[in-house]
Amino acid sequence: MANFTRRAIKETFLKLLNQRPLNQITVKDIVEECGINRNSFYYHFEDLPALVEEIVDEQVLALIKNHPTISSVEECFETVVELVMENKQAVYHIYNSLSRDVFERHLMEACRYIVDTYLRAEFAGKSLAEEDLNVLIRFHKCECFGAVIDWLNSGMKHDITGYFRRVCAMQKGWMEQLGR
């Protein structure tokens, strides 16, 4: 029963968060929608920020579990965008709230994981110093993170996946020209 109530609280909160900003959601709204009492909410969560933290953390862990391998730079970025797009409005509302730091911390973790997974596989068996690999991982993690943050700051109005595919195509073209 406890897991059912915990899951119901999270699902109700996400539903509300997809409808309105975080600062317009109260514990009272959640418990009324769930049909539980306030004590049940506080039995499972200390407060709304703790609820936000758990939901975002679960989403990142699910992304990691569902993507044990990454086969391309494009897939790296698309995987992060997939995380955001699953609950686009809720993510936007969290991003534009006092809980922004929670989202950014977990987004950076997701970016690090997927870039690390891809680049370690891509350079496996090649003579690249671990220090250089770590530099590449950090650079591309920040590139991925920055693109998502820029997209969020613009109101998520442009096609971020198309944008990133174009950047990757341009980078491949530059690399081919340098290889001549």
Backbone as JSON Lines, residues from 0, in Angstrom:
{"i":0,"aa":"M","n":[0.82,-1.19,0.0],"ca":[0.0,0.0,0.0],"c":[0.87,1.26,0.0]}
{"i":1,"aa":"A","n":[1.97,1.21,0.76],"ca":[2.85,2.39,0.84],"c":[3.41,2.74,-0.53]}
{"i":2,"aa":"N","n":[3.85,1.74,-1.31],"ca":[4.37,2.0,-2.65],"c":[3.29,2.55,-3.57]}
{"i":3,"aa":"F","n":[2.07,2.06,-3.42],"ca":[0.96,2.55,-4.23],"c":[0.71,4.03,-3.95]}
{"i":4,"aa":"T","n":[0.7,4.39,-2.67],"ca":[0.46,5.79,-2.29],"c":[1.59,6.68,-2.77]}
{"i":5,"aa":"R","n":[2.82,6.21,-2.6],"ca":[3.99,6.98,-3.04],"c":[3.92,7.22,-4.55]}
{"i":6,"aa":"R","n":[3.61,6.17,-5.31],"ca":[3.49,6.29,-6.76],"c":[2.34,7.23,-7.14]}
{"i":7,"aa":"A","n":[1.23,7.12,-6.43],"ca":[0.07,7.99,-6.72],"c":[0.42,9.46,-6.48]}
{"i":8,"aa":"I","n":[1.17,9.73,-5.43],"ca":[1.58,11.1,-5.14],"c":[2.44,11.63,-6.29]}
{"i":9,"aa":"K","n":[3.41,10.83,-6.73],"ca":[4.3,11.26,-7.81],"c":[3.54,11.46,-9.11]}
{"i":10,"aa":"E","n":[2.65,10.54,-9.45],"ca":[1.88,10.66,-10.69],"c":[0.97,11.89,-10.65]}
{"i":11,"aa":"T","n":[0.34,12.11,-9.51],"ca":[-0.54,13.28,-9.37],"c":[0.26,14.57,-9.47]}
{"i":12,"aa":"F","n":[1.41,14.59,-8.82],"ca":[2.26,15.78,-8.88],"c":[2.69,16.07,-10.32]}
{"i":13,"aa":"L","n":[3.13,15.04,-11.05],"ca":[3.53,15.24,-12.45],"c":[2.36,15.73,-13.29]}
{"i":14,"aa":"K","n":[1.18,15.18,-13.04],"ca":[-0.02,15.63,-13.77],"c":[-0.25,17.12,-13.51]}
{"i":15,"aa":"L","n":[-0.2,17.52,-12.26],"ca":[-0.4,18.92,-11.91],"c":[0.72,19.79,-12.47]}
{"i":16,"aa":"L","n":[1.94,19.29,-12.42],"ca":[3.1,20.05,-12.91],"c":[3.06,20.22,-14.43]}
{"i":17,"aa":"N","n":[2.43,19.31,-15.12],"ca":[2.25,19.47,-16.56],"c":[1.15,20.49,-16.88]}
{"i":18,"aa":"Q","n":[0.36,20.85,-15.86],"ca":[-0.73,21.79,-16.05],"c":[-0.4,23.21,-15.6]}
{"i":19,"aa":"R","n":[0.45,23.32,-14.56],"ca":[0.73,24.65,-14.01],"c":[2.11,24.7,-13.36]}
{"i":20,"aa":"P","n":[2.62,25.91,-13.16],"ca":[3.95,26.07,-12.57],"c":[4.04,25.49,-11.16]}
{"i":21,"aa":"L","n":[5.25,25.15,-10.78],"ca":[5.51,24.55,-9.48],"c":[5.04,25.43,-8.33]}
{"i":22,"aa":"N","n":[5.24,26.75,-8.45],"ca":[4.85,27.64,-7.35],"c":[3.34,27.77,-7.2]}
{"i":23,"aa":"Q","n":[2.58,27.15,-8.1],"ca":[1.12,27.16,-7.99],"c":[0.58,25.8,-7.56]}
{"i":24,"aa":"I","n":[1.47,24.9,-7.13],"ca":[1.07,23.58,-6.65],"c":[1.37,23.48,-5.17]}
{"i":25,"aa":"T","n":[0.39,23.03,-4.42],"ca":[0.57,22.87,-2.98],"c":[0.39,21.4,-2.59]}
{"i":26,"aa":"V","n":[0.82,21.09,-1.4],"ca":[0.59,19.74,-0.87],"c":[-0.91,19.48,-0.82]}
{"i":27,"aa":"K","n":[-1.68,20.5,-0.47],"ca":[-3.14,20.37,-0.42],"c":[-3.69,19.96,-1.79]}
{"i":28,"aa":"D","n":[-3.18,20.56,-2.88],"ca":[-3.63,20.2,-4.22],"c":[-3.37,18.72,-4.5]}
{"i":29,"aa":"I","n":[-2.2,18.26,-4.12],"ca":[-1.8,16.87,-4.39],"c":[-2.67,15.9,-3.6]}
{"i":30,"aa":"V","n":[-2.82,16.16,-2.29],"ca":[-3.58,15.21,-1.47],"c":[-5.06,15.19,-1.84]}
{"i":31,"aa":"E","n":[-5.6,16.34,-2.22],"ca":[-7.01,16.36,-2.64],"c":[-7.19,15.57,-3.93]}
{"i":32,"aa":"E","n":[-6.25,15.74,-4.87],"ca":[-6.33,15.02,-6.16],"c":[-6.13,13.52,-5.95]}
{"i":33,"aa":"C","n":[-5.25,13.15,-5.01],"ca":[-4.98,11.73,-4.73],"c":[-6.05,11.09,-3.86]}
{"i":34,"aa":"G","n":[-6.75,11.9,-3.09],"ca":[-7.72,11.34,-2.16],"c":[-7.07,10.77,-0.91]}
{"i":35,"aa":"I","n":[-5.95,11.39,-0.5],"ca":[-5.27,10.95,0.72],"c":[-5.21,12.14,1.67]}
{"i":36,"aa":"N","n":[-4.74,11.91,2.9],"ca":[-4.6,13.03,3.82],"c":[-3.17,13.56,3.83]}
{"i":37,"aa":"R","n":[-3.0,14.73,4.41],"ca":[-1.69,15.39,4.43],"c":[-0.64,14.53,5.13]}
{"i":38,"aa":"N","n":[-1.04,13.83,6.17],"ca":[-0.09,12.98,6.88],"c":[0.49,11.91,5.97]}
{"i":39,"aa":"S","n":[-0.33,11.4,5.07],"ca":[0.17,10.39,4.12],"c":[1.23,10.98,3.21]}
{"i":40,"aa":"F","n":[1.0,12.21,2.75],"ca":[2.01,12.87,1.93],"c":[3.31,13.0,2.72]}
{"i":41,"aa":"Y","n":[3.21,13.53,3.94],"ca":[4.41,13.78,4.73],"c":[5.05,12.5,5.26]}
{"i":42,"aa":"Y","n":[4.34,11.42,5.26],"ca":[4.93,10.13,5.59],"c":[5.93,9.73,4.5]}
{"i":43,"aa":"H","n":[5.6,10.05,3.25],"ca":[6.42,9.66,2.1],"c":[7.44,10.71,1.68]}
{"i":44,"aa":"F","n":[7.12,11.98,1.86],"ca":[8.0,13.06,1.4],"c":[8.09,14.15,2.45]}
{"i":45,"aa":"E","n":[9.27,14.68,2.63],"ca":[9.49,15.75,3.6],"c":[8.74,17.01,3.18]}
{"i":46,"aa":"D","n":[8.8,17.3,1.85],"ca":[8.17,18.5,1.32],"c":[8.15,18.39,-0.21]}
{"i":47,"aa":"L","n":[7.66,19.43,-0.86],"ca":[7.6,19.42,-2.33],"c":[8.99,19.35,-2.98]}
{"i":48,"aa":"P","n":[9.99,20.07,-2.49],"ca":[11.32,19.93,-3.1],"c":[11.86,18.49,-3.02]}
{"i":49,"aa":"A","n":[11.57,17.78,-1.94],"ca":[12.0,16.38,-1.84],"c":[11.29,15.52,-2.89]}
{"i":50,"aa":"L","n":[10.04,15.83,-3.14],"ca":[9.27,15.14,-4.18],"c":[9.87,15.42,-5.56]}
{"i":51,"aa":"V","n":[10.19,16.67,-5.83],"ca":[10.81,17.04,-7.1],"c":[12.13,16.29,-7.27]}
{"i":52,"aa":"E","n":[12.95,16.3,-6.24],"ca":[14.25,15.63,-6.27],"c":[14.09,14.15,-6.62]}
{"i":53,"aa":"E","n":[13.17,13.48,-5.97],"ca":[12.99,12.05,-6.22],"c":[12.51,11.77,-7.64]}
{"i":54,"aa":"I","n":[11.6,12.56,-8.12],"ca":[11.08,12.35,-9.48],"c":[12.17,12.57,-10.52]}
{"i":55,"aa":"V","n":[12.91,13.65,-10.4],"ca":[13.97,13.94,-11.36],"c":[15.05,12.86,-11.29]}
{"i":56,"aa":"D","n":[15.41,12.46,-10.09],"ca":[16.41,11.41,-9.91],"c":[15.95,10.11,-10.56]}
{"i":57,"aa":"E","n":[14.7,9.73,-10.37],"ca":[14.17,8.51,-10.98],"c":[14.21,8.58,-12.51]}
{"i":58,"aa":"Q","n":[13.9,9.74,-13.06],"ca":[13.91,9.89,-14.51],"c":[15.32,9.7,-15.08]}
{"i":59,"aa":"V","n":[16.32,10.26,-14.4],"ca":[17.7,10.12,-14.86],"c":[18.15,8.67,-14.72]}
{"i":60,"aa":"L","n":[17.82,8.02,-13.62],"ca":[18.19,6.61,-13.44],"c":[17.52,5.72,-14.49]}
{"i":61,"aa":"A","n":[16.29,6.02,-14.84],"ca":[15.61,5.26,-15.89],"c":[16.3,5.47,-17.24]}
{"i":62,"aa":"L","n":[16.7,6.69,-17.53],"ca":[17.43,6.98,-18.77],"c":[18.71,6.15,-18.82]}
{"i":63,"aa":"I","n":[19.45,6.12,-17.74],"ca":[20.7,5.36,-17.68],"c":[20.42,3.87,-17.87]}
{"i":64,"aa":"K","n":[19.42,3.36,-17.2],"ca":[19.07,1.94,-17.32],"c":[18.63,1.58,-18.74]}
{"i":65,"aa":"N","n":[17.89,2.47,-19.38],"ca":[17.36,2.19,-20.72],"c":[18.36,2.41,-21.83]}
{"i":66,"aa":"H","n":[19.52,2.98,-21.51],"ca":[20.54,3.26,-22.53],"c":[21.91,2.78,-22.04]}
{"i":67,"aa":"P","n":[22.1,1.47,-21.95],"ca":[23.4,0.96,-21.48],"c":[24.52,1.23,-22.47]}
{"i":68,"aa":"T","n":[24.17,1.44,-23.72],"ca":[25.16,1.78,-24.74],"c":[24.65,2.96,-25.55]}
{"i":69,"aa":"I","n":[25.58,3.72,-26.11],"ca":[25.26,4.86,-26.97],"c":[26.17,4.71,-28.18]}
{"i":70,"aa":"S","n":[25.58,4.79,-29.38],"ca":[26.37,4.48,-30.58],"c":[26.81,5.69,-31.4]}
{"i":71,"aa":"S","n":[26.33,6.88,-31.06],"ca":[26.73,8.05,-31.85],"c":[26.59,9.32,-31.03]}
{"i":72,"aa":"V","n":[27.22,10.38,-31.48],"ca":[27.08,11.67,-30.82],"c":[25.63,12.13,-30.88]}
{"i":73,"aa":"E","n":[25.0,11.9,-32.02],"ca":[23.59,12.29,-32.18],"c":[22.73,11.57,-31.15]}
{"i":74,"aa":"E","n":[22.99,10.28,-30.97],"ca":[22.21,9.5,-30.0],"c":[22.44,10.03,-28.59]}
{"i":75,"aa":"C","n":[23.65,10.47,-28.28],"ca":[23.92,11.08,-26.97],"c":[22.94,12.21,-26.71]}
{"i":76,"aa":"F","n":[22.9,13.13,-27.64],"ca":[22.07,14.31,-27.46],"c":[20.59,13.96,-27.47]}
{"i":77,"aa":"E","n":[20.18,13.11,-28.4],"ca":[18.77,12.73,-28.5],"c":[18.29,12.03,-27.23]}
{"i":78,"aa":"T","n":[19.19,11.3,-26.57],"ca":[18.84,10.64,-25.32],"c":[18.53,11.66,-24.23]}
{"i":79,"aa":"V","n":[19.32,12.71,-24.14],"ca":[19.06,13.76,-23.15],"c":[17.76,14.49,-23.48]}
{"i":80,"aa":"V","n":[17.55,14.79,-24.75],"ca":[16.32,15.47,-25.15],"c":[15.1,14.6,-24.85]}
{"i":81,"aa":"E","n":[15.25,13.3,-25.04],"ca":[14.17,12.35,-24.73],"c":[13.76,12.48,-23.26]}
{"i":82,"aa":"L","n":[14.74,12.61,-22.39],"ca":[14.46,12.77,-20.96],"c":[13.59,14.0,-20.71]}
{"i":83,"aa":"V","n":[13.91,15.09,-21.37],"ca":[13.18,16.34,-21.19],"c":[11.78,16.24,-21.82]}
{"i":84,"aa":"M","n":[11.7,15.64,-23.0],"ca":[10.44,15.63,-23.74],"c":[9.37,14.73,-23.13]}
{"i":85,"aa":"E","n":[9.75,13.77,-22.29],"ca":[8.75,12.88,-21.69],"c":[7.73,13.65,-20.89]}
{"i":86,"aa":"N","n":[8.15,14.7,-20.23],"ca":[7.26,15.57,-19.46],"c":[7.68,17.01,-19.71]}
{"i":87,"aa":"K","n":[7.58,17.42,-20.96],"ca":[8.1,18.71,-21.4],"c":[7.62,19.88,-20.55]}
{"i":88,"aa":"Q","n":[6.34,19.98,-20.32],"ca":[5.8,21.11,-19.56],"c":[6.24,21.03,-18.11]}
{"i":89,"aa":"A","n":[6.25,19.83,-17.54],"ca":[6.68,19.67,-16.15],"c":[8.14,20.08,-16.0]}
{"i":90,"aa":"V","n":[8.98,19.65,-16.94],"ca":[10.4,20.02,-16.91],"c":[10.53,21.54,-17.0]}
{"i":91,"aa":"Y","n":[9.79,22.14,-17.89],"ca":[9.85,23.59,-18.05],"c":[9.44,24.3,-16.76]}
{"i":92,"aa":"H","n":[8.42,23.77,-16.1],"ca":[7.97,24.37,-14.85],"c":[9.0,24.18,-13.73]}
{"i":93,"aa":"I","n":[9.64,23.03,-13.68],"ca":[10.7,22.83,-12.68],"c":[11.87,23.74,-12.98]}
{"i":94,"aa":"Y","n":[12.24,23.82,-14.25],"ca":[13.37,24.66,-14.65],"c":[13.15,26.13,-14.27]}
{"i":95,"aa":"N","n":[11.92,26.58,-14.37],"ca":[11.6,27.97,-14.06],"c":[11.1,28.15,-12.63]}
{"i":96,"aa":"S","n":[11.59,27.31,-11.73],"ca":[11.18,27.38,-10.33],"c":[12.41,27.48,-9.43]}
{"i":97,"aa":"L","n":[12.16,27.49,-8.14],"ca":[13.25,27.5,-7.17],"c":[13.99,26.16,-7.16]}
{"i":98,"aa":"S","n":[13.42,25.13,-7.78],"ca":[14.05,23.81,-7.84],"c":[14.91,23.62,-9.1]}
{"i":99,"aa":"R","n":[15.23,24.71,-9.78],"ca":[16.04,24.65,-10.99],"c":[17.35,23.91,-10.75]}
{"i":100,"aa":"D","n":[17.98,24.15,-9.61],"ca":[19.27,23.52,-9.32],"c":[19.17,22.0,-9.3]}
{"i":101,"aa":"V","n":[18.05,21.47,-8.83],"ca":[17.83,20.02,-8.82],"c":[17.83,19.5,-10.26]}
{"i":102,"aa":"F","n":[17.07,20.17,-11.11],"ca":[17.01,19.76,-12.51],"c":[18.37,19.86,-13.17]}
{"i":103,"aa":"E","n":[19.06,20.97,-12.98],"ca":[20.36,21.17,-13.63],"c":[21.38,20.14,-13.17]}
{"i":104,"aa":"R","n":[21.38,19.84,-11.88],"ca":[22.33,18.85,-11.36],"c":[22.09,17.48,-12.0]}
{"i":105,"aa":"H","n":[20.84,17.09,-12.08],"ca":[20.51,15.78,-12.67],"c":[20.69,15.78,-14.19]}
{"i":106,"aa":"L","n":[20.42,16.89,-14.84],"ca":[20.66,16.98,-16.27],"c":[22.15,16.82,-16.56]}
{"i":107,"aa":"M","n":[22.98,17.47,-15.77],"ca":[24.43,17.34,-15.95],"c":[24.86,15.89,-15.74]}
{"i":108,"aa":"E","n":[24.28,15.22,-14.76],"ca":[24.59,13.81,-14.51],"c":[24.2,12.96,-15.73]}
{"i":109,"aa":"A","n":[23.03,13.22,-16.3],"ca":[22.59,12.48,-17.47],"c":[23.52,12.74,-18.66]}
{"i":110,"aa":"C","n":[23.89,13.99,-18.86],"ca":[24.81,14.34,-19.95],"c":[26.15,13.65,-19.77]}
{"i":111,"aa":"R","n":[26.66,13.66,-18.56],"ca":[27.93,13.0,-18.29],"c":[27.86,11.52,-18.58]}
{"i":112,"aa":"Y","n":[26.8,10.87,-18.11],"ca":[26.65,9.43,-18.33],"c":[26.63,9.08,-19.81]}
{"i":113,"aa":"I","n":[25.79,9.75,-20.58],"ca":[25.65,9.33,-21.98],"c":[26.9,9.65,-22.79]}
{"i":114,"aa":"V","n":[27.53,10.79,-22.53],"ca":[28.75,11.14,-23.25],"c":[29.88,10.19,-22.85]}
{"i":115,"aa":"D","n":[30.0,9.92,-21.57],"ca":[31.02,8.99,-21.08],"c":[30.83,7.6,-21.69]}
{"i":116,"aa":"T","n":[29.59,7.13,-21.7],"ca":[29.28,5.81,-22.26],"c":[29.66,5.74,-23.73]}
{"i":117,"aa":"Y","n":[29.29,6.75,-24.48],"ca":[29.59,6.78,-25.91],"c":[31.1,6.87,-26.17]}
{"i":118,"aa":"L","n":[31.75,7.84,-25.56],"ca":[33.17,8.07,-25.87],"c":[34.07,6.93,-25.39]}
{"i":119,"aa":"R","n":[33.76,6.33,-24.27],"ca":[34.56,5.18,-23.81],"c":[34.43,4.01,-24.79]}
{"i":120,"aa":"A","n":[33.26,3.8,-25.32],"ca":[33.08,2.73,-26.32],"c":[33.76,3.11,-27.63]}
{"i":121,"aa":"E","n":[33.64,4.36,-28.04],"ca":[34.21,4.84,-29.29],"c":[35.74,4.75,-29.29]}
{"i":122,"aa":"F","n":[36.36,5.03,-28.16],"ca":[37.81,5.03,-28.08],"c":[38.4,3.77,-27.45]}
{"i":123,"aa":"A","n":[37.57,2.77,-27.21],"ca":[38.07,1.51,-26.63],"c":[39.1,0.89,-27.56]}
{"i":124,"aa":"G","n":[40.22,0.51,-27.0],"ca":[41.26,-0.13,-27.79],"c":[42.12,0.83,-28.6]}
{"i":125,"aa":"K","n":[41.85,2.11,-28.51],"ca":[42.64,3.11,-29.24],"c":[43.61,3.77,-28.27]}
{"i":126,"aa":"S","n":[44.67,4.3,-28.82],"ca":[45.7,4.9,-27.96],"c":[45.36,6.36,-27.65]}
{"i":127,"aa":"L","n":[44.45,6.53,-26.72],"ca":[44.08,7.86,-26.25],"c":[44.29,7.86,-24.74]}
{"i":128,"aa":"A","n":[45.09,8.78,-24.28],"ca":[45.37,8.85,-22.85],"c":[44.08,9.1,-22.08]}
{"i":129,"aa":"E","n":[43.97,8.5,-20.9],"ca":[42.79,8.66,-20.05],"c":[42.52,10.14,-19.76]}
{"i":130,"aa":"E","n":[43.56,10.9,-19.56],"ca":[43.42,12.33,-19.3],"c":[42.77,13.03,-20.5]}
{"i":131,"aa":"D","n":[43.18,12.67,-21.71],"ca":[42.6,13.27,-22.91],"c":[41.14,12.82,-23.09]}
{"i":132,"aa":"L","n":[40.87,11.56,-22.8],"ca":[39.49,11.07,-22.88],"c":[38.61,11.83,-21.9]}
{"i":133,"aa":"N","n":[39.1,12.07,-20.7],"ca":[38.33,12.83,-19.71],"c":[38.09,14.26,-20.15]}
{"i":134,"aa":"V","n":[39.05,14.85,-20.86],"ca":[38.86,16.21,-21.4],"c":[37.74,16.2,-22.43]}
{"i":135,"aa":"L","n":[37.75,15.22,-23.32],"ca":[36.7,15.11,-24.34],"c":[35.33,14.88,-23.69]}
{"i":136,"aa":"I","n":[35.29,14.02,-22.69],"ca":[34.03,13.74,-22.0],"c":[33.5,15.02,-21.37]}
{"i":137,"aa":"R","n":[34.35,15.74,-20.69],"ca":[33.92,16.98,-20.03],"c":[33.44,18.01,-21.05]}
{"i":138,"aa":"F","n":[34.17,18.16,-22.14],"ca":[33.79,19.14,-23.16],"c":[32.41,18.79,-23.75]}
{"i":139,"aa":"H","n":[32.22,17.55,-24.16],"ca":[30.95,17.18,-24.81],"c":[29.8,17.12,-23.82]}
{"i":140,"aa":"K","n":[30.07,16.8,-22.57],"ca":[29.04,16.84,-21.52],"c":[28.53,18.27,-21.4]}
{"i":141,"aa":"C","n":[29.45,19.21,-21.33],"ca":[29.07,20.62,-21.2],"c":[28.38,21.14,-22.46]}
{"i":142,"aa":"E","n":[28.82,20.68,-23.61],"ca":[28.2,21.07,-24.88],"c":[26.74,20.61,-24.9]}
{"i":143,"aa":"C","n":[26.5,19.39,-24.51],"ca":[25.16,18.81,-24.48],"c":[24.29,19.56,-23.46]}
{"i":144,"aa":"F","n":[24.82,19.72,-22.25],"ca":[24.11,20.42,-21.18],"c":[23.77,21.85,-21.61]}
{"i":145,"aa":"G","n":[24.75,22.55,-22.15],"ca":[24.55,23.94,-22.56],"c":[23.49,24.09,-23.63]}
{"i":146,"aa":"A","n":[23.46,23.17,-24.58],"ca":[22.46,23.24,-25.64],"c":[21.04,23.07,-25.07]}
{"i":147,"aa":"V","n":[20.89,22.15,-24.11],"ca":[19.57,21.93,-23.51],"c":[19.17,23.16,-22.69]}
{"i":148,"aa":"I","n":[20.1,23.71,-21.92],"ca":[19.8,24.9,-21.12],"c":[19.43,26.07,-22.02]}
{"i":149,"aa":"D","n":[20.16,26.26,-23.11],"ca":[19.85,27.33,-24.06],"c":[18.44,27.14,-24.63]}
{"i":150,"aa":"W","n":[18.1,25.9,-24.94],"ca":[16.78,25.58,-25.47],"c":[15.7,25.89,-24.44]}
{"i":151,"aa":"L","n":[15.94,25.52,-23.18],"ca":[14.98,25.82,-22.11],"c":[14.83,27.34,-21.94]}
{"i":152,"aa":"N","n":[15.95,28.05,-22.0],"ca":[15.9,29.51,-21.84],"c":[15.14,30.18,-22.98]}
{"i":153,"aa":"S","n":[15.11,29.54,-24.15],"ca":[14.38,30.11,-25.28],"c":[12.91,29.69,-25.28]}
{"i":154,"aa":"G","n":[12.48,29.01,-24.21],"ca":[11.08,28.59,-24.12],"c":[10.8,27.29,-24.86]}
{"i":155,"aa":"M","n":[11.83,26.54,-25.2],"ca":[11.7,25.25,-25.89],"c":[10.97,25.42,-27.22]}
{"i":156,"aa":"K","n":[11.23,26.52,-27.89],"ca":[10.48,26.85,-29.1],"c":[11.05,26.26,-30.39]}
{"i":157,"aa":"H","n":[12.34,26.0,-30.44],"ca":[12.9,25.48,-31.69],"c":[13.13,23.97,-31.62]}
{"i":158,"aa":"D","n":[13.35,23.37,-32.76],"ca":[13.59,21.93,-32.87],"c":[15.03,21.64,-32.46]}
{"i":159,"aa":"I","n":[15.2,21.3,-31.21],"ca":[16.55,21.1,-30.68],"c":[17.22,19.87,-31.27]}
{"i":160,"aa":"T","n":[16.47,18.84,-31.56],"ca":[17.05,17.63,-32.14],"c":[17.56,17.93,-33.54]}
{"i":161,"aa":"G","n":[16.77,18.64,-34.34],"ca":[17.22,19.03,-35.68],"c":[18.45,19.92,-35.61]}
{"i":162,"aa":"Y","n":[18.45,20.82,-34.67],"ca":[19.6,21.71,-34.47],"c":[20.86,20.9,-34.18]}
{"i":163,"aa":"F","n":[20.75,19.96,-33.27],"ca":[21.93,19.19,-32.9],"c":[22.39,18.28,-34.03]}
{"i":164,"aa":"R","n":[21.45,17.71,-34.76],"ca":[21.84,16.89,-35.93],"c":[22.62,17.73,-36.94]}
{"i":165,"aa":"R","n":[22.18,18.97,-37.12],"ca":[22.88,19.87,-38.05],"c":[24.29,20.18,-37.56]}
{"i":166,"aa":"V","n":[24.43,20.44,-36.27],"ca":[25.75,20.69,-35.69],"c":[26.65,19.47,-35.9]}
{"i":167,"aa":"C","n":[26.14,18.29,-35.64],"ca":[26.93,17.05,-35.82],"c":[27.35,16.87,-37.28]}
{"i":168,"aa":"A","n":[26.43,17.14,-38.2],"ca":[26.76,17.02,-39.63],"c":[27.85,18.02,-40.02]}
{"i":169,"aa":"M","n":[27.74,19.22,-39.49],"ca":[28.76,20.23,-39.79],"c":[30.12,19.82,-39.21]}
{"i":170,"aa":"Q","n":[30.12,19.29,-38.0],"ca":[31.37,18.86,-37.39],"c":[32.0,17.71,-38.18]}
{"i":171,"aa":"K","n":[31.18,16.78,-38.65],"ca":[31.7,15.68,-39.45],"c":[32.32,16.2,-40.74]}
{"i":172,"aa":"G","n":[31.67,17.18,-41.35],"ca":[32.19,17.78,-42.58],"c":[33.52,18.45,-42.34]}
{"i":173,"aa":"W","n":[33.64,19.17,-41.24],"ca":[34.9,19.84,-40.91],"c":[36.0,18.8,-40.67]}
{"i":174,"aa":"M","n":[35.65,17.72,-39.98],"ca":[36.64,16.69,-39.68],"c":[37.12,16.02,-40.98]}
{"i":175,"aa":"E","n":[36.18,15.8,-41.91],"ca":[36.56,15.18,-43.19],"c":[37.47,16.12,-43.97]}
{"i":176,"aa":"Q","n":[37.18,17.42,-43.95],"ca":[38.03,18.38,-44.65],"c":[39.42,18.45,-44.03]}
{"i":177,"aa":"L","n":[39.5,18.35,-42.73],"ca":[40.8,18.37,-42.05],"c":[41.61,17.12,-42.36]}
{"i":178,"aa":"G","n":[40.91,16.02,-42.64],"ca":[41.59,14.75,-42.92],"c":[42.15,14.66,-44.32]}
{"i":179,"aa":"R","n":[41.85,15.61,-45.17],"ca":[42.32,15.57,-46.56],"c":[43.78,15.81,-46.67]}
